[in-house]
Coordinates of N, CA and C in Angstrom, one line a residue:
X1 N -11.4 -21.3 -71.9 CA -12.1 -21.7 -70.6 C -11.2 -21.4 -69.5
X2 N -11.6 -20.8 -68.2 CA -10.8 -20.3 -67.5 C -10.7 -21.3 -66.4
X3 N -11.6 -22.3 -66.2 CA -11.1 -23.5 -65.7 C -11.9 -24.8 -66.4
X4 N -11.0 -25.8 -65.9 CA -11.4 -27.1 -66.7 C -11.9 -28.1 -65.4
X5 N -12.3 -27.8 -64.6 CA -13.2 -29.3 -64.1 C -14.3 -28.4 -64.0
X6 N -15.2 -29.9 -64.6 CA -16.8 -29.6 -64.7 C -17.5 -29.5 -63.3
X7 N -16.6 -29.8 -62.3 CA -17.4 -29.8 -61.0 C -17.6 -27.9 -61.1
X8 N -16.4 -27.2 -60.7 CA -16.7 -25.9 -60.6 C -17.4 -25.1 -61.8
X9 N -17.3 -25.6 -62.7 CA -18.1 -24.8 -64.1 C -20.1 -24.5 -63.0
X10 N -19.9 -25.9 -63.0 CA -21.6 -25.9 -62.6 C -21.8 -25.3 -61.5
X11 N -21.0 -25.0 -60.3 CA -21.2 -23.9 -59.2 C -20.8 -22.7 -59.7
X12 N -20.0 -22.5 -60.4 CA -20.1 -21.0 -60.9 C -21.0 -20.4 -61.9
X13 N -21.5 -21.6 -62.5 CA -22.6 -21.2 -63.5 C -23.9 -20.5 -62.7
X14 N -24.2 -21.3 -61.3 CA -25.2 -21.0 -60.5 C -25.2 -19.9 -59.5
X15 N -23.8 -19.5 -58.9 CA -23.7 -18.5 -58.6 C -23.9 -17.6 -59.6
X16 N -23.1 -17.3 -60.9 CA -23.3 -16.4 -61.8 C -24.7 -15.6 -62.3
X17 N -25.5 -17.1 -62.0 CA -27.2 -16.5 -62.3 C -27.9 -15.4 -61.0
X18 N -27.2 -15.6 -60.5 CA -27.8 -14.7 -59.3 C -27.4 -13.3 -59.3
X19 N -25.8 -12.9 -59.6 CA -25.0 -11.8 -59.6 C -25.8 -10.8 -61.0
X20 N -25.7 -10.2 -61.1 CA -26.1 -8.8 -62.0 C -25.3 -8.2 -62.4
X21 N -25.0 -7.7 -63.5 CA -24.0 -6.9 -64.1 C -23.5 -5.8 -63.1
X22 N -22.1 -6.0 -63.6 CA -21.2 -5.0 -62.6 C -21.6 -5.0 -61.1
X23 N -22.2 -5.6 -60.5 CA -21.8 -5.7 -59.3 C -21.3 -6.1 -58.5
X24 N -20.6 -5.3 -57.3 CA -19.6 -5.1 -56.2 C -19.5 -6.3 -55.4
X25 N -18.6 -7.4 -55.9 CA -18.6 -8.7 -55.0 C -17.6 -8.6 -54.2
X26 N -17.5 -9.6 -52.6 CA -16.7 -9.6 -51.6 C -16.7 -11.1 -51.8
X27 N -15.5 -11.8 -52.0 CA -15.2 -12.8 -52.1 C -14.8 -13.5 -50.8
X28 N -15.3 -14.2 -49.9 CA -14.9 -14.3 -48.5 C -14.1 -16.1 -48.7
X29 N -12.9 -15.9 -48.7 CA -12.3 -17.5 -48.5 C -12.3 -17.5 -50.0
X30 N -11.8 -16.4 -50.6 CA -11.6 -16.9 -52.5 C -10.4 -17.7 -52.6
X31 N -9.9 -17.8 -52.1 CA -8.5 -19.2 -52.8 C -8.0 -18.4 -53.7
X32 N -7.7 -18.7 -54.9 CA -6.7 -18.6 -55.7 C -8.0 -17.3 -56.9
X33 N -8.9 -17.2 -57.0 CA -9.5 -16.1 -57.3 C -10.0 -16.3 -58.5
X34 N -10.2 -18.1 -58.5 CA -10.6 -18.3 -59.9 C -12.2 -17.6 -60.1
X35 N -13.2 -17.9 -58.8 CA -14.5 -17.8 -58.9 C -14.5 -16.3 -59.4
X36 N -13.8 -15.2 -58.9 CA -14.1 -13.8 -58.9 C -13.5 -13.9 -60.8
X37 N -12.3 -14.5 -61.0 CA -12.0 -14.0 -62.2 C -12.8 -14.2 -63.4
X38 N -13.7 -15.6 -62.8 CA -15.1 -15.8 -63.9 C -16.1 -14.9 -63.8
X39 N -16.7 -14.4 -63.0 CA -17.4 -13.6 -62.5 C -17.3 -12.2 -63.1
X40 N -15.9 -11.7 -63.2 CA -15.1 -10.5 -63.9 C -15.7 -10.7 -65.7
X41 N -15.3 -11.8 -65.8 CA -15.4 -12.3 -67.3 C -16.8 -12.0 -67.9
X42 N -17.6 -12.8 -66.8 CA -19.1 -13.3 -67.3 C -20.1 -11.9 -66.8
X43 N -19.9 -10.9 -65.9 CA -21.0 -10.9 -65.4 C -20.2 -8.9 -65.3
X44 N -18.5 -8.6 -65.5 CA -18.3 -7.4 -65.6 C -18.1 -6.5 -63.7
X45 N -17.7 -7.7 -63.1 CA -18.0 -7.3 -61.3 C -17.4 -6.6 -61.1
X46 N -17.3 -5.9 -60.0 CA -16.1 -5.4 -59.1 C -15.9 -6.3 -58.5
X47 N -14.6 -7.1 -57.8 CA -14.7 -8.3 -57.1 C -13.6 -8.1 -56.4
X48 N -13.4 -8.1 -54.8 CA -12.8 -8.4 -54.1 C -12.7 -9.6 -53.5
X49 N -11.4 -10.1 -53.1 CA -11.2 -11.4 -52.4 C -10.5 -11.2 -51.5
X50 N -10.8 -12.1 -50.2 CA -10.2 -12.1 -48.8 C -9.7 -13.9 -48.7
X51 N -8.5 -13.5 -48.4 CA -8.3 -15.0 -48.0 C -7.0 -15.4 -46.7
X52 N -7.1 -16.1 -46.1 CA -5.9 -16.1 -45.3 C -4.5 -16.8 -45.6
X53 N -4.7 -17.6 -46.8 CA -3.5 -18.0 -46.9 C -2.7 -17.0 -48.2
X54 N -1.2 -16.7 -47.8 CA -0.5 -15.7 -48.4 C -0.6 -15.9 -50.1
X55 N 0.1 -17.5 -50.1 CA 0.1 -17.8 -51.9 C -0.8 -18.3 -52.4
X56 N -2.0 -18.2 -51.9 CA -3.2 -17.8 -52.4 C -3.7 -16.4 -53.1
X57 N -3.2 -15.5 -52.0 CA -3.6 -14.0 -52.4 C -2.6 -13.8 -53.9
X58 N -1.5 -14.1 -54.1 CA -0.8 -13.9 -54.6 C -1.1 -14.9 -56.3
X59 N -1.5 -15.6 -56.1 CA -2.3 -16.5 -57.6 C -3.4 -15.5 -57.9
X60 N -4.0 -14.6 -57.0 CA -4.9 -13.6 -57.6 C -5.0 -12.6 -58.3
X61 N -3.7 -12.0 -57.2 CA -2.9 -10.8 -57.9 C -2.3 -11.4 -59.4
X62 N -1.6 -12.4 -59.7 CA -1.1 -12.7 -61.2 C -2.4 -12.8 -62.1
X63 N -3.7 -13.5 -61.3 CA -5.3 -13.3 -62.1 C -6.2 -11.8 -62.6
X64 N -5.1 -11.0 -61.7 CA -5.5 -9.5 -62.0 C -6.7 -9.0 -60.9
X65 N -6.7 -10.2 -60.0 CA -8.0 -10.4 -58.9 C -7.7 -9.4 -57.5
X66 N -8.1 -8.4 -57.1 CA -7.9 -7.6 -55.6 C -8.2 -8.4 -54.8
X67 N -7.1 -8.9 -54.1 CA -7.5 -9.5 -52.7 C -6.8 -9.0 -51.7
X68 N -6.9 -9.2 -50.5 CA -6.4 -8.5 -49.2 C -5.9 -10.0 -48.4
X69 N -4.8 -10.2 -47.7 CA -4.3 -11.5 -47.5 C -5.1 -11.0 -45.7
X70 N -5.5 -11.7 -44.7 CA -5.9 -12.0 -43.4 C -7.6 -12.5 -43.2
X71 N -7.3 -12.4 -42.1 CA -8.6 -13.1 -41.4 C -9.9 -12.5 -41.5
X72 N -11.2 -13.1 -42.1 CA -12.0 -12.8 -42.9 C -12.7 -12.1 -41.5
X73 N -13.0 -12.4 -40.5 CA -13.8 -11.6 -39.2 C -13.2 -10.5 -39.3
X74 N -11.8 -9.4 -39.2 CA -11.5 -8.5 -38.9 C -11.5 -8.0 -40.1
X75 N -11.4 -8.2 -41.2 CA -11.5 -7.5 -42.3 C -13.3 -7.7 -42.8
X76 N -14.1 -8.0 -42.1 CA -15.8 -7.9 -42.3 C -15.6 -6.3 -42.1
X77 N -15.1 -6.5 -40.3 CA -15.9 -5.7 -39.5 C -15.0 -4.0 -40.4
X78 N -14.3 -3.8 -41.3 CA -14.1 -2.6 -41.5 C -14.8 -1.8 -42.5
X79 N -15.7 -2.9 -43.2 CA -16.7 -2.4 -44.3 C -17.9 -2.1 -43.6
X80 N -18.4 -0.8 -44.3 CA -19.8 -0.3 -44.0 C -21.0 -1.5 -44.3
X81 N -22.5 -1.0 -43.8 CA -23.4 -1.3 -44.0 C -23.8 -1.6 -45.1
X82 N -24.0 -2.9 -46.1 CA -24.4 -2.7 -47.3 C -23.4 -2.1 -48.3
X83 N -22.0 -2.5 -48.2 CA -20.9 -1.9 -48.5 C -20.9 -3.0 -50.1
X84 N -21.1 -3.8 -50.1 CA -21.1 -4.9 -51.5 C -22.4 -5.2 -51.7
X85 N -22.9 -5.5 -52.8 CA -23.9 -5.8 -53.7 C -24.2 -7.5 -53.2
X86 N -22.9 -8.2 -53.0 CA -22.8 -9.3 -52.7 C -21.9 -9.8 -52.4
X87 N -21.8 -10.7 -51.2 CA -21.0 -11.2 -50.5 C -20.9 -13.1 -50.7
X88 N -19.8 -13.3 -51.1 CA -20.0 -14.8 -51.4 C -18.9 -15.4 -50.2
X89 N -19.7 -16.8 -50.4 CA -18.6 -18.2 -49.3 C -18.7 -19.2 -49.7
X90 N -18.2 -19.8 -50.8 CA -18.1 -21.0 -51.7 C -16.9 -21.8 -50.9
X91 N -17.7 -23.0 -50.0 CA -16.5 -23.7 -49.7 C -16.3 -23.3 -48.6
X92 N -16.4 -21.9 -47.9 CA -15.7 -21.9 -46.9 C -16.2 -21.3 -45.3
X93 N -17.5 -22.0 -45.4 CA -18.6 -21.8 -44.4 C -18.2 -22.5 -43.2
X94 N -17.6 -24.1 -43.8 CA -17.6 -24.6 -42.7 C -16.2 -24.5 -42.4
X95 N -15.3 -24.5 -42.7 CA -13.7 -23.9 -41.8 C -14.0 -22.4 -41.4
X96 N -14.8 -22.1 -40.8 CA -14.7 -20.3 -40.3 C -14.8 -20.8 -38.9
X97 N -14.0 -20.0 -37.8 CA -14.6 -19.8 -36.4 C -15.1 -19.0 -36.3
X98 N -16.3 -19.4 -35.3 CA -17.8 -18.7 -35.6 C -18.3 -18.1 -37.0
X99 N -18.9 -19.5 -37.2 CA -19.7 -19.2 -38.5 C -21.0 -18.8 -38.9
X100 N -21.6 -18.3 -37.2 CA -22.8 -17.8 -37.1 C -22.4 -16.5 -37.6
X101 N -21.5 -15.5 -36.4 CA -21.1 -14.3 -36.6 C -20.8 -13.9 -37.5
X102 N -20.0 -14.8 -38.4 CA -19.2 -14.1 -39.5 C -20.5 -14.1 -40.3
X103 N -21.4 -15.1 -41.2 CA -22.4 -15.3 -42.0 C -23.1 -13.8 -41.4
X104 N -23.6 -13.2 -39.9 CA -24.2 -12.3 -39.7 C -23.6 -11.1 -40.5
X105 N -22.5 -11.3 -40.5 CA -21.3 -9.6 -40.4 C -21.6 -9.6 -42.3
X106 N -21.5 -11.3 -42.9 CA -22.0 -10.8 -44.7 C -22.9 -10.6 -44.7
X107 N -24.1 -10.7 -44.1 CA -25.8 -10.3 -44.3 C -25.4 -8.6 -44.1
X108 N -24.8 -8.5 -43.3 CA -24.2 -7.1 -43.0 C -24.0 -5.9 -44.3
X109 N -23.0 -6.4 -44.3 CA -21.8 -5.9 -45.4 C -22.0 -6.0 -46.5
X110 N -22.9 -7.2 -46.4 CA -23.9 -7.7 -48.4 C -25.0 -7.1 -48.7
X111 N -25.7 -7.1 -49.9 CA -27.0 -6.9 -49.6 C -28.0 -8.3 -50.1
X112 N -27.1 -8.7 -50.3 CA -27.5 -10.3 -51.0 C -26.0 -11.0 -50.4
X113 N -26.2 -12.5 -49.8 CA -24.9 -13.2 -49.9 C -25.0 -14.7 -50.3
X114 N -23.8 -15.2 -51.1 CA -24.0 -16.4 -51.4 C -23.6 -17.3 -50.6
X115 N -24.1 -18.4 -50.5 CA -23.4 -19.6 -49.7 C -23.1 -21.0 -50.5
X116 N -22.1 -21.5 -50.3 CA -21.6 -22.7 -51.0 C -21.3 -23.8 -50.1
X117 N -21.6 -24.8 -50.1 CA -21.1 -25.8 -49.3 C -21.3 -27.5 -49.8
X118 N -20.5 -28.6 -49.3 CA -20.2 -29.6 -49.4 C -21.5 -30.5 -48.5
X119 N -22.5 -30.8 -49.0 CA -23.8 -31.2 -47.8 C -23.5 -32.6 -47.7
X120 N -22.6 -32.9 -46.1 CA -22.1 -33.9 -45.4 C -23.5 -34.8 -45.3
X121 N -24.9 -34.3 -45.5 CA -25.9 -35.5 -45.4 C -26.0 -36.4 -46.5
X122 N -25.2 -36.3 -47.5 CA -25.4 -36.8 -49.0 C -25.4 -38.4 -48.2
X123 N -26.0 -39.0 -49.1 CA -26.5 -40.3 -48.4 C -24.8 -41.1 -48.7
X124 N -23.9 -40.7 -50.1 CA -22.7 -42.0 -50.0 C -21.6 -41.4 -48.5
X125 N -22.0 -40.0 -48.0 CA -20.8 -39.7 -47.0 C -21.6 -40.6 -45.7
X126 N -23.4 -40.8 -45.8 CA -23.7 -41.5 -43.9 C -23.2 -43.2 -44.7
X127 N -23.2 -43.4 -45.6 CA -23.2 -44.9 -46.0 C -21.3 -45.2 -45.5
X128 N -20.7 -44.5 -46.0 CA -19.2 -44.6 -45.6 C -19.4 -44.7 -44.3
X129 N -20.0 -43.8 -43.5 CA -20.2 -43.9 -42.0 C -20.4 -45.3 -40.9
X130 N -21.5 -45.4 -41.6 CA -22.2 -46.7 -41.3 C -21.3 -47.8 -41.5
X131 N -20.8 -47.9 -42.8 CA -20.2 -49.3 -42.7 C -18.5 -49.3 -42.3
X132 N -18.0 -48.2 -42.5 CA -16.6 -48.4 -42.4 C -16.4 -47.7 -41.6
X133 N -17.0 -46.8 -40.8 CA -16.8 -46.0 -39.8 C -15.8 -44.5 -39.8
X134 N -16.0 -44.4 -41.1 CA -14.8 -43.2 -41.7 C -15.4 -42.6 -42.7
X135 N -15.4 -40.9 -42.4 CA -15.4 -40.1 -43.8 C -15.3 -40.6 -44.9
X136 N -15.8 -40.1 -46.0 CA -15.6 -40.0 -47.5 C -14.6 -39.6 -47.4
X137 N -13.4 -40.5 -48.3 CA -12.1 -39.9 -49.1 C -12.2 -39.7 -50.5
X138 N -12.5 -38.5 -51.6 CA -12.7 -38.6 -52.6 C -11.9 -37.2 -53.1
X139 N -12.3 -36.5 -54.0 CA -12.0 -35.3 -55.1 C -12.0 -34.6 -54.4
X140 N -13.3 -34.0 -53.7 CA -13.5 -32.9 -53.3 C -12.4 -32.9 -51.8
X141 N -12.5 -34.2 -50.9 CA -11.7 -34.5 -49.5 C -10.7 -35.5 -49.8
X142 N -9.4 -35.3 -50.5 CA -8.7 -35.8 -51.0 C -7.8 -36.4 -49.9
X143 N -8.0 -35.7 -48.7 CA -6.4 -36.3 -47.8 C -7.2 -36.6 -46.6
X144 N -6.4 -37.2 -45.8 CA -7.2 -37.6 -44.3 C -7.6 -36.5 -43.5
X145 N -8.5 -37.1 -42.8 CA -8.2 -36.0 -41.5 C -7.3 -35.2 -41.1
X146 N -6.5 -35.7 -40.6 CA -5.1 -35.7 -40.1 C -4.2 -34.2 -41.2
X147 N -4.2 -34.4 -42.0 CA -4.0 -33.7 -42.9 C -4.7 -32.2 -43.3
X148 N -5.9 -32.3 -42.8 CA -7.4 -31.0 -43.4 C -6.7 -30.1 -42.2
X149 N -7.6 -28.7 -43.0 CA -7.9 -28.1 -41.7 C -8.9 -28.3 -40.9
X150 N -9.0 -27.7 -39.6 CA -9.9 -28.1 -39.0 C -11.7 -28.0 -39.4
X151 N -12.6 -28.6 -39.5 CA -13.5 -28.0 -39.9 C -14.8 -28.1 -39.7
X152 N -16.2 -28.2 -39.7 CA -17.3 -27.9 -38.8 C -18.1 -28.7 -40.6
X153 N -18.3 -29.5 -40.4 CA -19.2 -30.1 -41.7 C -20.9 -30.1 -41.1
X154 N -21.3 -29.7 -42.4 CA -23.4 -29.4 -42.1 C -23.7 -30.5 -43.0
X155 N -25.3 -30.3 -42.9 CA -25.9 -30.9 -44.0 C -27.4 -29.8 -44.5
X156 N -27.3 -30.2 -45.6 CA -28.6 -28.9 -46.1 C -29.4 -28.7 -45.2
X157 N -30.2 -30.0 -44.6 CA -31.4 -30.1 -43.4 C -30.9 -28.7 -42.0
X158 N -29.5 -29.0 -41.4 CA -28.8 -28.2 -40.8 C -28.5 -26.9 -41.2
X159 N -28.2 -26.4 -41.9 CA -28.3 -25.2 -43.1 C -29.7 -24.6 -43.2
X160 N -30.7 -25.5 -43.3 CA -32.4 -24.7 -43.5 C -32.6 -24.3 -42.1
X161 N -32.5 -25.0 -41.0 CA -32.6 -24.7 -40.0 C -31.7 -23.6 -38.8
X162 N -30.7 -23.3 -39.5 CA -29.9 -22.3 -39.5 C -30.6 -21.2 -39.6
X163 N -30.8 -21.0 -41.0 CA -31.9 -19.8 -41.3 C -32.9 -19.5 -40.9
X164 N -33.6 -20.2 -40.7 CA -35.0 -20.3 -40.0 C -35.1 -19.8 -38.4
X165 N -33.8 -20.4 -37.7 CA -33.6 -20.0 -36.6 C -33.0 -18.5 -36.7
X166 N -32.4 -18.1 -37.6 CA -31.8 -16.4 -37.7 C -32.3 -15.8 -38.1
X167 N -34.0 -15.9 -38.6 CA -34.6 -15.0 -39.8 C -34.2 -15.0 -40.8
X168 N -33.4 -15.5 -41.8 CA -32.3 -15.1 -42.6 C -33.2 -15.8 -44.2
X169 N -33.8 -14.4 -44.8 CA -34.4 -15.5 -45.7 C -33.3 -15.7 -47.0
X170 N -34.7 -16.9 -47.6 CA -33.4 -17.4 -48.7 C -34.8 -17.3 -49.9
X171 N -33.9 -16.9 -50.7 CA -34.1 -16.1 -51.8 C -34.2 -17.0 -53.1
X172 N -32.9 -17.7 -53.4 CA -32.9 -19.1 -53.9 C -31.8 -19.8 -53.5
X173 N -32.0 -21.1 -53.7 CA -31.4 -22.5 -53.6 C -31.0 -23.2 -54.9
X174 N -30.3 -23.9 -54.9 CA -29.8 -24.8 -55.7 C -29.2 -25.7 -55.5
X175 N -29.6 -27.1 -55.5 CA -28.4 -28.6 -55.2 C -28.4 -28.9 -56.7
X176 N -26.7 -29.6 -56.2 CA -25.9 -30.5 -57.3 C -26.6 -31.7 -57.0
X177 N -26.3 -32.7 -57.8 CA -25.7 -33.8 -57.3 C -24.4 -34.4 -57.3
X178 N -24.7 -35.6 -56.4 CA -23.3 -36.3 -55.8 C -22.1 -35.9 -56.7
X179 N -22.2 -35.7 -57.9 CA -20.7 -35.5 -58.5 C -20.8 -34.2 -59.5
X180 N -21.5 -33.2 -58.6 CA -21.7 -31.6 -59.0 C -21.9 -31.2 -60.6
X181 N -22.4 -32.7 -61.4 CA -22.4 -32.4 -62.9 C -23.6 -31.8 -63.1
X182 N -24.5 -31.6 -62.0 CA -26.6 -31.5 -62.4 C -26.8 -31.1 -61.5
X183 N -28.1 -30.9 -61.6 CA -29.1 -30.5 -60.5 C -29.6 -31.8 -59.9
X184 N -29.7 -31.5 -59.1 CA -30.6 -32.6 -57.7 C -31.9 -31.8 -57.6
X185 N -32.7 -32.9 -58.0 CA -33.9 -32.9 -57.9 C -35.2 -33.6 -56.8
X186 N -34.6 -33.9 -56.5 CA -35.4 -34.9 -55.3 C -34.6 -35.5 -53.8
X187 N -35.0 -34.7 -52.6 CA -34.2 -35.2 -51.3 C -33.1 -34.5 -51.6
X188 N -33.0 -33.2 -51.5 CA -31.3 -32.8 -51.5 C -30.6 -33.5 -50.3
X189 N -31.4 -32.9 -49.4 CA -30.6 -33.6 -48.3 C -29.6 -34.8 -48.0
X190 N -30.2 -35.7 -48.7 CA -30.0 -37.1 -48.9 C -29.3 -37.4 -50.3
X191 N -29.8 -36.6 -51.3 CA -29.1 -36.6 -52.5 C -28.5 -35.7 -53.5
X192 N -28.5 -34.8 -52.9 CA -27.4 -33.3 -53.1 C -26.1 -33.5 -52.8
X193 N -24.9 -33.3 -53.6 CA -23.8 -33.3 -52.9 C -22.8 -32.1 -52.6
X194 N -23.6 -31.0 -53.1 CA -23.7 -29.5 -53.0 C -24.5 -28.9 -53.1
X195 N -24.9 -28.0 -52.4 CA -25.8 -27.1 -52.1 C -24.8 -25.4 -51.8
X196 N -26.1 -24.3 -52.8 CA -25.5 -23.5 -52.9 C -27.3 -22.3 -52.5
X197 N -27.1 -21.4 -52.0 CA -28.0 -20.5 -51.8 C -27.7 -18.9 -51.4
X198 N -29.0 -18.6 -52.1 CA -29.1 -16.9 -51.9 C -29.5 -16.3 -51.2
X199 N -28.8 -15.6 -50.1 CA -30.0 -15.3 -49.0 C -29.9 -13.6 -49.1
X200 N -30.6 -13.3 -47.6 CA -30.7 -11.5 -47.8 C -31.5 -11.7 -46.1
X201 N -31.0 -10.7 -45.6 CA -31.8 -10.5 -44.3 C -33.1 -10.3 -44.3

């Protein structure tokens, strides 16, 4: 098993359903290149990864994974039209500046792109709100504020309305729940604690 927490097994299982043999992925914000190197395993990809931090890129290259170390906007804008099969962003939608543009430039560059994200409407992150007046500190947001990078948190509701307002359709969807072991079945919004989708212009 190429990794051991069940949180990411189940987002990569769901990404994985969507990808097609041997096709050409652009990994946008791959980290350490675990996603691309399951993907390699399961599904036979071409997989590139872009990420900006250096020993990141460098846990990839030891994973056997092509990544390019800099900033994910200037390295969009040098790929052609439809240049990848698929363009993924697990995780890292909401730390991008301008994350209209950049999401435009994978619709771009993709012909399918995935999106991954942390859906800040989950009802235990407004309940922390409400009563203690502070973010969720947990697994996935392990350190304070103070500590994160900076970052732009959504919620699914925010996310549909995103699309809707860009044209941008969505192809399929999938929520976790609160502790990414299942599917969410009822009120993602409210009770999804990740939300992952397929879109295509």
């Amino acid at each position: 098993m190429i990794h051991k927490n069940k949180r990411r097994q189940v987002d990569f299982q769901v990404i994985a359903q969507w990808v097609s043999e041997g096709d050409s992925v652009l990994d946008l914000g791959c980290g350490r290149g675990v996603l691309l190197e399951y993907l390699k395993q399961k599904k036979s990809v071409y997989g590139v990864g872009v990420d900006i931090n250096f020993e990141r890129i460098l846990s990839c290259v030891k994973r056997g994974v092509p990544a390019y170390h800099g900033d994910v906007r200037s390295l969009l804008a040098t790929f052609g039209d439809n240049a990848f099969d698929r363009v993924i962003f697990s995780r890292s939608v909401e730390l991008l500046d301008d994350p209209d543009a950049i999401l435009a430039e994978g619709l771009r560059v993709g012909k399918r792109v995935t999106v991954g994200f942390v859906n800040h409407g989950f009802w235990l992150n407004r309940l922390n709100f409400l009563v203690k007046g502070q973010r969720t500190i947990n697994e996935v947001y392990p350190r304070p504020w103070y500590e994160t990078l900076r970052a732009n948190p959504f919620s699914v509701a925010e996310f549909d309305e995103f699309c809707a307002a860009r044209q941008i359709k969505i192809e399929n969807r999938a929520y976790l729940s609160g502790d990414w072991s299942g599917e969410c079945k009822i009120l993602p919004n409210l009770f999804a604690g990740y939300a992952i989708y397929d879109l295509s212009k």
